[in-house]
Coordinates of C-alpha atoms in Angstrom, one line a residue:
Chain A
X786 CA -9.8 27.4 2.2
X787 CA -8.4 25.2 -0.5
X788 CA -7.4 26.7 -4.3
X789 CA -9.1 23.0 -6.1
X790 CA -12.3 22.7 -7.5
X791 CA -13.8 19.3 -6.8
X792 CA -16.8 17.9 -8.8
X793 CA -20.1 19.2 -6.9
X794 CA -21.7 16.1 -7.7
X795 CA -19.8 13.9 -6.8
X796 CA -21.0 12.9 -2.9
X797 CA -17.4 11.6 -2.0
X798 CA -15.3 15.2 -2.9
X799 CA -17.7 16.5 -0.9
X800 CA -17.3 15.2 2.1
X801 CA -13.6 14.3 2.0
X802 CA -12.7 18.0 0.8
X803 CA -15.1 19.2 4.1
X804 CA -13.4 16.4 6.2
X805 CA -9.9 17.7 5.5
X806 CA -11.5 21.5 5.7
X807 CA -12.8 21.0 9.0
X808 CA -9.9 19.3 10.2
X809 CA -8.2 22.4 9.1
X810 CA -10.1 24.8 11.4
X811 CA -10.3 23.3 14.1
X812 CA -6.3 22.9 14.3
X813 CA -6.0 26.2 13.2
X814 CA -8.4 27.0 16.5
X815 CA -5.5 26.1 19.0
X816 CA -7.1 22.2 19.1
X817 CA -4.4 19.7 19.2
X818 CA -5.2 16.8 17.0
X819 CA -5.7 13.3 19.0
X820 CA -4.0 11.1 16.3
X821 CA -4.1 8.0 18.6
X822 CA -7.1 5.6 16.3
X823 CA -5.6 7.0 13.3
X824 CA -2.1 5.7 14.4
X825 CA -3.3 1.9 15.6
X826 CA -4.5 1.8 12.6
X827 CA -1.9 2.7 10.2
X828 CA -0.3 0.4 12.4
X829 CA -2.3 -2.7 12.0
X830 CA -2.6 -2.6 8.2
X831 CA 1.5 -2.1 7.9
X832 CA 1.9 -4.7 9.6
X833 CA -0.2 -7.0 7.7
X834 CA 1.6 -5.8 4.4
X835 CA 5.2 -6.6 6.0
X836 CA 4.0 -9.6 6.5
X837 CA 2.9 -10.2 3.3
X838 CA 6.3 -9.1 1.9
X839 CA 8.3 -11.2 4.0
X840 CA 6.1 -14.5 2.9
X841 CA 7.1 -13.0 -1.2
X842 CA 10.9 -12.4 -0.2
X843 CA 11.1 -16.0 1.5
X844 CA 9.3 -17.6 -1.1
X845 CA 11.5 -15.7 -3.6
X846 CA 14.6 -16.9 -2.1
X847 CA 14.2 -20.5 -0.4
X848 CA 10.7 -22.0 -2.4
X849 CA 8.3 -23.6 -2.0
X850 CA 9.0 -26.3 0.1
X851 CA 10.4 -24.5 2.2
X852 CA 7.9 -22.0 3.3
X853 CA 5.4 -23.7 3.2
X854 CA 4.4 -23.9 7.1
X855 CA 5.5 -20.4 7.8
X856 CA 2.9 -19.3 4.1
X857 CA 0.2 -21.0 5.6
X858 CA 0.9 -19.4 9.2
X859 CA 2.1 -15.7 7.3
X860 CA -1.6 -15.9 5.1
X861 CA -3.7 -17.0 8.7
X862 CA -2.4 -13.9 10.6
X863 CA -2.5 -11.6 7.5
X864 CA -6.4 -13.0 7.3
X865 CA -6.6 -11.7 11.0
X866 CA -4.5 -8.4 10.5
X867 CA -6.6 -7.6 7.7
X868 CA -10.3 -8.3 9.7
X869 CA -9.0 -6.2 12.4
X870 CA -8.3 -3.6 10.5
X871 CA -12.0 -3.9 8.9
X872 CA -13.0 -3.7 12.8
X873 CA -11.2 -1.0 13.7
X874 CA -12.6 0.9 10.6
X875 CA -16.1 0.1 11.2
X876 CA -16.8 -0.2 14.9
X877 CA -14.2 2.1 16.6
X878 CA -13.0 5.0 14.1
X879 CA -16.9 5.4 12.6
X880 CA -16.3 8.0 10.5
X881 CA -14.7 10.2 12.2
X882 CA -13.2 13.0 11.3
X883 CA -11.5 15.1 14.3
X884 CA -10.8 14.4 17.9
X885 CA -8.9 16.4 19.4
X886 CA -8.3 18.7 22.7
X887 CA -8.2 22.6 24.1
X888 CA -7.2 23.2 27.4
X889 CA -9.4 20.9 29.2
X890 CA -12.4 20.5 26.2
X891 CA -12.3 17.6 24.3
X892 CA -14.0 17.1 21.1
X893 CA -14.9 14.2 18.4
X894 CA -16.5 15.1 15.4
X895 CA -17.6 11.6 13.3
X896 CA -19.4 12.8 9.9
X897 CA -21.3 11.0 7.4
X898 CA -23.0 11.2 4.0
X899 CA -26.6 9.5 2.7
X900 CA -27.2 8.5 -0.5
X901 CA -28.0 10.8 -2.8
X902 CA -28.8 13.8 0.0
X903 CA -26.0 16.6 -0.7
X904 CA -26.1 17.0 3.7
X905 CA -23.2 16.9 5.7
X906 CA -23.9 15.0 8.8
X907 CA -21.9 15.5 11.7
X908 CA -21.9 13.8 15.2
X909 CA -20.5 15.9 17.9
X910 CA -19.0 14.5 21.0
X911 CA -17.8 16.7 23.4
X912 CA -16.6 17.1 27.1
X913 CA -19.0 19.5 28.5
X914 CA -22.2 17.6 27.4
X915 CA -23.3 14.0 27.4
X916 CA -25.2 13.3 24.6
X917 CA -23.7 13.4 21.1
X918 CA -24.9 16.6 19.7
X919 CA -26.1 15.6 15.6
X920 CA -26.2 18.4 13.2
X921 CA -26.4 18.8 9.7
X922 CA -25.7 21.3 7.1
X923 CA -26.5 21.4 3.2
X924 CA -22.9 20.8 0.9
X925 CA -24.2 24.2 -0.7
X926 CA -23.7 26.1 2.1
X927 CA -19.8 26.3 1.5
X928 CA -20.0 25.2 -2.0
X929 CA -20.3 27.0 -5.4
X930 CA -22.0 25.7 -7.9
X931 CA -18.9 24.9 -9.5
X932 CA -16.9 23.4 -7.2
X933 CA -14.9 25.8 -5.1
X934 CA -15.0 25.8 -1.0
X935 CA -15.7 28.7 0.8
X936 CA -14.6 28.4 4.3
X937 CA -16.6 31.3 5.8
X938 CA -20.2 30.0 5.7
X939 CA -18.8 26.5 6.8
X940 CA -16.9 28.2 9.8
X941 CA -19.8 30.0 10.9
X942 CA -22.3 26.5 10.8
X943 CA -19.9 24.9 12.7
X944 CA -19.0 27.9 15.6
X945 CA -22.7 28.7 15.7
X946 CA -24.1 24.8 15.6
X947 CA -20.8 23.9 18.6
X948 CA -20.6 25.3 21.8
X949 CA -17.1 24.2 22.1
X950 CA -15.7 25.8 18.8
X951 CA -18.3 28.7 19.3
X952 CA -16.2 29.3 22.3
X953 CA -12.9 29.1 20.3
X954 CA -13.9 31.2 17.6
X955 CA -15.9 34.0 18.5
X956 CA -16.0 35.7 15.5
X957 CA -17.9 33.2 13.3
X958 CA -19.7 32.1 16.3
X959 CA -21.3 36.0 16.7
X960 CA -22.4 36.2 13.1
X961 CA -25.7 35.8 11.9
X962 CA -26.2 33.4 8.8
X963 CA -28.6 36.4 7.6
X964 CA -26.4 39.0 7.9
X965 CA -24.6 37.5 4.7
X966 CA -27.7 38.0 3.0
X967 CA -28.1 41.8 3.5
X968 CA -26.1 44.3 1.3
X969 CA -24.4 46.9 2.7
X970 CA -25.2 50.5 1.0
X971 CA -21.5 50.6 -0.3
X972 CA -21.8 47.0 -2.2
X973 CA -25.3 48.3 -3.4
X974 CA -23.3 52.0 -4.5
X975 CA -20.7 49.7 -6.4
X976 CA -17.7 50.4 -4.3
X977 CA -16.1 47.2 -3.3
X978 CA -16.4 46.5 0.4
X979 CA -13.5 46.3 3.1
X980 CA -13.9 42.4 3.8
X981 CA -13.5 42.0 -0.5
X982 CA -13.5 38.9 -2.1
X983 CA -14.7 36.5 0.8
X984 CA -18.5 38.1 1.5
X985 CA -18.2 38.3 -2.3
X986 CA -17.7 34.6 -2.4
X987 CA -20.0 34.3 0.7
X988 CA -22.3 35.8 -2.1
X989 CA -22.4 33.9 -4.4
X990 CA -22.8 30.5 -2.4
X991 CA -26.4 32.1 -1.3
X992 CA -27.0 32.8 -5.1
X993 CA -27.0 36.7 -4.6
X994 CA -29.9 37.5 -3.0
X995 CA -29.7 40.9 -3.4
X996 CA -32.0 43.6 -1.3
X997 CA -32.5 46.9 -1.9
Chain B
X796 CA -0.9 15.5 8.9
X797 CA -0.1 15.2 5.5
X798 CA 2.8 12.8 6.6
X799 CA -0.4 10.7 7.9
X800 CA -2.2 11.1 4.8
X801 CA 0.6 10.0 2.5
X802 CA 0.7 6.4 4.9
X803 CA -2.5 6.0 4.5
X804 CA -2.2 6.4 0.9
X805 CA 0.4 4.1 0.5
X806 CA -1.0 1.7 3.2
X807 CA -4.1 1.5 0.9
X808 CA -2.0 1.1 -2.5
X809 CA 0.0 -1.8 -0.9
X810 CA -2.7 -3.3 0.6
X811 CA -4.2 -3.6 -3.0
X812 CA -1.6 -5.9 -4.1
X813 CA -0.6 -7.6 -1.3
X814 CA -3.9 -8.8 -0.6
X815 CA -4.5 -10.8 -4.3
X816 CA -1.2 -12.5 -3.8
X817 CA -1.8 -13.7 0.2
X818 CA -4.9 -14.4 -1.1
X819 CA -2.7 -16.9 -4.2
X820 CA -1.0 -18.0 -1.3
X821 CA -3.6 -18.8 0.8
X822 CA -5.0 -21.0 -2.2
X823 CA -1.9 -22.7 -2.7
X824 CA -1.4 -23.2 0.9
X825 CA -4.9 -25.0 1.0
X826 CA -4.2 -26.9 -2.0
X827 CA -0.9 -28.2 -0.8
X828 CA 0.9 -26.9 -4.5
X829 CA 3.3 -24.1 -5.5
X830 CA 0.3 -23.0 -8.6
X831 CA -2.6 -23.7 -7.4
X832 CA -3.7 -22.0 -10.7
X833 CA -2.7 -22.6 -14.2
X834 CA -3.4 -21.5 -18.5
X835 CA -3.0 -24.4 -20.7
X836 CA -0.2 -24.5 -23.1
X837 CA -1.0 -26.3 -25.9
X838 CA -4.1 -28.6 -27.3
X839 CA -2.9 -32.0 -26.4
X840 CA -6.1 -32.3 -23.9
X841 CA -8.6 -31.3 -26.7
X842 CA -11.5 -31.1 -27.0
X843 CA -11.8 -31.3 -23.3
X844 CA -9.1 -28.6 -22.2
X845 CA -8.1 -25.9 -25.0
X846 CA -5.0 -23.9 -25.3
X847 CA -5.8 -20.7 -23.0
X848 CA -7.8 -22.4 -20.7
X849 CA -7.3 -21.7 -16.8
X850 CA -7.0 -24.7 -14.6
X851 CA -7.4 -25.1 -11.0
X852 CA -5.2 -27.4 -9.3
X853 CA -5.8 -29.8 -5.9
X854 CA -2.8 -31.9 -4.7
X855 CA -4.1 -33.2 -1.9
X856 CA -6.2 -36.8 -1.4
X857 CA -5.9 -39.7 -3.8
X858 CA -4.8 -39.8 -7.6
X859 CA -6.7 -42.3 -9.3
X860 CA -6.6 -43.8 -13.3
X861 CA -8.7 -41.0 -15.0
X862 CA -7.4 -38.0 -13.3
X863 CA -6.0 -34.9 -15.3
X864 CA -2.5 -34.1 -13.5
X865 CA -0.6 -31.1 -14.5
X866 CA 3.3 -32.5 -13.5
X867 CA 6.6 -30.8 -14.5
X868 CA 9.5 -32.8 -16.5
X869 CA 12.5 -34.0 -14.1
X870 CA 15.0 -31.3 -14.9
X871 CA 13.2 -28.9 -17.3
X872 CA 11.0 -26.3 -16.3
X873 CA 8.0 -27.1 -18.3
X874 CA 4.5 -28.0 -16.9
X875 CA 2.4 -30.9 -19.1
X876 CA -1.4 -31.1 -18.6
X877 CA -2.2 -34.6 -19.5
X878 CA -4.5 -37.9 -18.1
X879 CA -3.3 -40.4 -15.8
X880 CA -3.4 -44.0 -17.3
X881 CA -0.9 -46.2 -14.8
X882 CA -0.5 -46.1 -11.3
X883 CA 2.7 -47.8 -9.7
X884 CA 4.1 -48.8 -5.9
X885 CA 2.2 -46.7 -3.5
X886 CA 2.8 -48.7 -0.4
X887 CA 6.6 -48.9 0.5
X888 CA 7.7 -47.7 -3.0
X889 CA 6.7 -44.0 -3.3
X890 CA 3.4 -44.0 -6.0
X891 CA 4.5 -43.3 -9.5
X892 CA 1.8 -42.7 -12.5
X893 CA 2.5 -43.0 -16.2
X894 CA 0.5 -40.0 -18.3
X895 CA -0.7 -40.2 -21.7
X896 CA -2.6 -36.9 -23.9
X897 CA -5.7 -38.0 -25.1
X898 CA -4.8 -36.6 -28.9
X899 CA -1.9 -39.2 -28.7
X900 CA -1.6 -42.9 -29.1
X901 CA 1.1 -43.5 -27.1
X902 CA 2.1 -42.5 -24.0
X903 CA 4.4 -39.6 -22.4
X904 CA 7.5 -41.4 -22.4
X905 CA 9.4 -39.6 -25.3
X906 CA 8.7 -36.3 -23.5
X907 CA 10.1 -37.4 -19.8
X908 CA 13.8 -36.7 -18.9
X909 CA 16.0 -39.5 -20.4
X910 CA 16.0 -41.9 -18.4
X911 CA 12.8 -41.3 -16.8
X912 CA 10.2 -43.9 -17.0
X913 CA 7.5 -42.6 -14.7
X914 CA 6.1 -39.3 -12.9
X915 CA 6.8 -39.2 -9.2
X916 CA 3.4 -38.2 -7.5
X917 CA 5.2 -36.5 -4.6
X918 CA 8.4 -34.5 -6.3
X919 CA 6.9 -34.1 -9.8
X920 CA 3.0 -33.6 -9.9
X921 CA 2.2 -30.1 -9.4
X922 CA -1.9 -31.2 -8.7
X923 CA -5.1 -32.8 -9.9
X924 CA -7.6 -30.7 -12.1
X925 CA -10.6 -30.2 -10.2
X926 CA -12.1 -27.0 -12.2
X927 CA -11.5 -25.0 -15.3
X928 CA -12.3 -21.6 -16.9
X929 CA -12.4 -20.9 -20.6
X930 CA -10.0 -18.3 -22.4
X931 CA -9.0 -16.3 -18.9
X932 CA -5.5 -18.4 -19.2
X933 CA -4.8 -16.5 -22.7
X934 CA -3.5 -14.1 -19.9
X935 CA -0.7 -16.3 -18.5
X936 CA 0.0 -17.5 -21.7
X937 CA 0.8 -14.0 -23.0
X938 CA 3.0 -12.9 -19.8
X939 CA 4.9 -16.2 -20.7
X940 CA 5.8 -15.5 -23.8
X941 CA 6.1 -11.9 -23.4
X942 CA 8.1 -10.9 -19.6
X943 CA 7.3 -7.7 -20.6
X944 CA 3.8 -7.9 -20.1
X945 CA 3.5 -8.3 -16.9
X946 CA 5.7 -5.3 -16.3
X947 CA 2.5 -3.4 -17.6
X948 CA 0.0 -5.7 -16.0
X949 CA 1.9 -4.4 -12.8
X950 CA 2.1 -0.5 -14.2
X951 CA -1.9 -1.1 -14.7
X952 CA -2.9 -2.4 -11.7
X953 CA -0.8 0.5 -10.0
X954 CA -2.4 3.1 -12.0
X955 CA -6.1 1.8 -11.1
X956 CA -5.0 2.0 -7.8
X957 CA -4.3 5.4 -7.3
X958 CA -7.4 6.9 -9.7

């Protein structure tokens, strides 16, 4: 999916680059992207920093003495602005990643990293079932070893481990992880096969297991 | 989206240095002065308070015969770190103190405004010294001599930001 190469150790690349990735597929699935928790809080912490701009203009222009009552009032609701925003992070947006709608399915995907365990966790929340569905996936299951993203195998974890983006992508949903790991007799023959560089990517994030 | 992720970007980048100053602010605010915070200029205070030093200021409760006011000259722009040794009126007359630098005999009369025979505790004393931290002032100090420097302090901060 993406042209960079991140650093494969570094836990944080990881998962933001598979954030934005799955973010990515899912919109290019048809969902339409619910940007509402994202917004209230862009809007929250812009405020804050107007705020804070205001307090340097006036100060700049009319002193101290002057702005003193409305400093002590600007720095009290910037203290506010700036523990909602904390809250907001922490309690209502929770790492997630994607919510978003198709037709009458809705889905939100929250994802999270442990320390030093190269898994991607993902909560699923979705219309048609109640519980949260939790899955997980190994980072070198769409990684190379040096860095690049390969968005098949992570396409195919995601519309074989979802029902909901199973439905919306049948393609990845109907493939079989293991199938990658078979050779077809024209690889084997050395002629390059039709689907070219991706199953040769798809590859080498399974380290070539080759059969013959 | 990417619109969304540039604001967020920048949200974060100003966030990072509005924050530091409300934070200043905040201080000052609490400490009822305009620099709550200050770097010592010179070495009249030795050997308690040495050139480069960082001071904190409180303007708030009583001044009393002892303290260590930092108070700025009536009609030049120049701070003076020095002891209290005379208080005056108080009551009906607004309180005055006379200062004095402990490496001096004599006190800080040559260095007021002509004219000037006290320091005003309400118009001219910027605070009492309640805490101090060694060398960290050397900072101020340079970005007072040199306006360029903080320029780069800014260009720094910016930079650490966005790696």
């Amino acid at each position: 999916m993406s042209d960079n190469k991140i650093s494969p150790h570094s836990l944080n690349d990881l998962k933001n680059t598979t954030d934005d990735c799955l973010a990515n597929y899912l919109r290019s699935l048809s969902f339409v992207q619910d940007n509402s928790k994202l917004d209230v809080r862009l809007a929250v912490g812009y405020v804050a920093v107007i705020i804070a701009t205001i307090t340097f203009v006036a100060d700049y222009k009319l002193g101290w003495e002057a702005t003193k009552l409305g400093t002590a009032f600007a720095v009290v609701a910037y203290a506010i602005l700036n523990g909602v925003y904390t809250y907001w992070m922490w309690m209502v947006e929770k790492g997630l990643v994607f919510e978003g709608t198709k037709g009458s399915k809705r889905v939100s995907i929250a994802s999270k990293t442990k320390k030093h365990d190269p898994t991607y966790y993902l909560t699923v929340t979705t219309s048609s079932s109640t519980n949260p569905l939790e899955i997980q996936c190994p980072f070198t299951t769409w990684f190379t070893s040096d860095g690049y993203f390969v968005a098949q195998p992570f396409q195919q974890w995601l519309a074989t481990s979802v029902g909901v983006i199973g439905e919306a992508d049948q393609k990845n949903a109907a493939k079989n992880e293991k199938e990658d790991l078979f050779v077809s007799e024209a690889e084997l023959n050395g002629t390059p096969s039709a689907s070219g560089a991706d199953s040769g990517k798809g590859k080498g994030t399974k380290r070539g297991k080759k059969k013959s | 989206m990417h619109l969304r992720q540039l604001a967020i970007l920048i949200l974060g980048l100003c966030t990072q240095l509005s924050t530091p100053y409300m934070l200043y602010k905040g201080l000052g605010v609490a400490a009822n002065t305009h620099s709550p915070i200050v770097g010592v200029l010179s070495g009249s205070m030795e050997p308690g308070f040495h050139r480069g030093d960082l001071l904190f200021l409180w303007n708030r409760g009583d001044t009393r015969v002892g303290d260590i006011v930092v108070y700025t000259v009536q009609g030049k722009n120049v701070s003076i770190v020095h002891r209290v040794i005379a208080k005056f009126g108080g009551g009906a007359e607004p309180l005055s103190v006379l200062t004095k630098r402990d490496n001096n005999q004599g006190d800080d009369r040559p260095l007021y405004a002509p004219g000037q025979q006290y320091v005003d505790r309400e118009k001219d004393v910027v605070g009492r010294v309640v805490g101090t931290v060694p060398y960290v002032g050397y900072l101020s100090l340079v970005m007072e001599d040199y306006p360029w420097a903080k320029v780069v302090l800014g260009g720094l901060i910016a930079l650490s930001v966005m790696a």
